[in-house]
Amino acid sequence: MSKLVYLDNASTTKMRPEVLEAMMPYLTDEFGNPSSIYPLGQRASDAVAEAREVLANILGASAKEIYFTSGGSEADNWALKGAAHANASKGKHIITSAIEHHAVLHVCQALEKEGFEVTYLPVDEGGLVSPEDFAEAIRPDTILASIMFANNEIGTIEPIKELAAIAHEHGVIFHTDAVQAFCHEPINVKELGVDMLSASAHKLYGPKGVGLLYIKKGVRVNNLIDGGQQERGRRATTENVAGIVGFAKAAELANAEREAEHDRQEKLRDHAIERILAEIPHAKLNGAPSPRLANNINFSFEFIEGEGMLLQLAARGICTSSGSACTSGSLDPSHVLLAIGLPHEIAHGSLRVTLGRDTTEEDVDFAIDSLKTTLENLRSMSPLYEDFKRTGEGSIIAKMKEEGFPYAS
Amino acid sequence: MAMNYSEKVMDHFTNPRNVGEIENPSGCGTVGNAVCGDIMRVYLDIDDNGVIQDAKFKTFGCGAAIATSSMATMLVKGKTVQEALEVTNKAVMEALDGLPPVKVHCSLLAEEAIHAALWDYAEKNGITIEGLEKPVNDISEHENGPHPDEEDDE
């Protein structure tokens, strides 16, 4: 295999060398436990405190409001289970959206089994949650709402500020999963007005296995992991010192170049979207064109199934992902694509390309050229395409285009 | 992500044998549906002695679906109709050095697609193939499908 063209940055990112460099001492000589009283331990404790300060500053929070976790999923679990359990005496109703990450959706399902009631808000064809729907869903017994900042599959950015304001009018705690957005989009927790926010290091060129939960001062959240007195007694486990230091370093670097990188990736994204619509027939953009993450491109291609497309692209060194059922091990295609109203047939043929700081225009063009070849090949094998060519009928995307959807070819 | 395919599966997915159509086929069958994400169509050319001279396929589906179609059409070529019935999903899987557990249904679909094409052949010729049951999964209702009049019968 020749060059690796990594276009799956929503899945994970390549750690920066500066991050590894910052982490190295804490993986070697500076191995102390932050809870220990001697200097070796105190230096580790200082490193964690400094990292907490850096991350708090980026988020516009106070350091005391930042709690380190093992990643985004733990942060989501903690936020939802912790707030639900701590506030259950006030009510047992929770609001979320149909397109959340499984780290939120499956937690909601677990809470339902415990007797909580959950409203899963629908989204429009672009993946947006409507503030009107949100307001209408709030009941006297609603205690918690969790709506993601930006969707991991289709890149749609939700109106978090507006939703959080509505939640607060009714005394509802508001959490957002910002795993895809932290250090990619401008986020200030005070301006946004959120009560809790989840983030993860490995989505921003940091290490895997470390994330954070912002908990606004005064918000009642039960512990998820009991034990020692780490994280001000709210999350036991000896600190992942190197991971935490790496997280802060990665966030600092990503935040410093955030605007420039955002604009650069957005241009590449729009270039890719334009090329696909112009050069590949029977393609449809999934997710709102705006507001959308600068690095997210998600298309459905008709008459083909996603796994074959991914495998053929992988044979050329191109790493992408799909919402196809075959790539997830279940029989249903992605819940996000179904929630935006895609019929199963074209949800199976979806492709997600997510750009990163290393992605060049050459990479994007190479991927699109390869995609064209791949699709021609798979369509030549497809009985659905054969039928379509014979009859000129049965194209779902052609129908969408006729009905006025602009981002289809 | 189902990347743990055998080399043979990858070979048949990357370079599938027998892709295409047969004009005026002796039998044609389509099974599966787009909602589930797999559709296979098999065309058979069967001579007067009941020997399968040619087999072609078109498949909408994952890597395993394409590979099993390729292998199944390869295995039935040159066989008599009766022998072709012995090309079971197990035989297709074995010939491919196995499939990941979640992909076993693809081999079943390949077996059914062959059976659907044989059923079409039997109907067209007014014969009964011993041991062949009507495939349940045949969704083809278009003009080139094996049962153009079926809707009228139901």
PDB file of C-alpha atoms in Angstrom, chain A residues 21 23 70 79 82 87 156 159 163 166 176 185 211 213 218 233 238 259 273 285 292 328 334 343:
ATOM      1  CA  GLU A  21       6.827  15.198  23.931  1.00  0.00           C
ATOM      2  CA  MET A  23       3.578  13.510  27.903  1.00  0.00           C
ATOM      3  CA  SER A  70     -11.382   8.340  30.701  1.00  0.00           C
ATOM      4  CA  ALA A  79     -23.344  13.644  33.160  1.00  0.00           C
ATOM      5  CA  GLY A  82     -25.109  11.463  37.697  1.00  0.00           C
ATOM      6  CA  ASN A  87     -32.227  15.063  40.791  1.00  0.00           C
ATOM      7  CA  THR A 156     -24.701  19.441  11.898  1.00  0.00           C
ATOM      8  CA  PRO A 159     -28.490  25.657  18.425  1.00  0.00           C
ATOM      9  CA  LEU A 163     -31.713  25.329  23.760  1.00  0.00           C
ATOM     10  CA  ILE A 166     -35.011  27.440  27.096  1.00  0.00           C
ATOM     11  CA  THR A 176     -24.030  18.982  25.711  1.00  0.00           C
ATOM     12  CA  GLU A 185     -15.646  25.395  17.067  1.00  0.00           C
ATOM     13  CA  GLY A 211     -11.604  13.331  28.336  1.00  0.00           C
ATOM     14  CA  LEU A 213     -16.684  16.732  31.954  1.00  0.00           C
ATOM     15  CA  GLY A 218     -23.681  24.191  41.953  1.00  0.00           C
ATOM     16  CA  GLY A 233     -13.821  13.544  45.585  1.00  0.00           C
ATOM     17  CA  THR A 238      -5.418   7.648  40.120  1.00  0.00           C
ATOM     18  CA  GLU A 259      -9.758  29.776  13.395  1.00  0.00           C
ATOM     19  CA  ILE A 273     -18.901  18.856  -1.778  1.00  0.00           C
ATOM     20  CA  LEU A 285     -25.303  15.537   0.823  1.00  0.00           C
ATOM     21  CA  ARG A 292     -21.874  22.392   9.880  1.00  0.00           C
ATOM     22  CA  SER A 328     -21.605  -1.618  12.219  1.00  0.00           C
ATOM     23  CA  SER A 334     -27.053   4.479  11.123  1.00  0.00           C
ATOM     24  CA  PRO A 343     -34.773   5.664   3.322  1.00  0.00           C
TER      25      PRO A 343
END
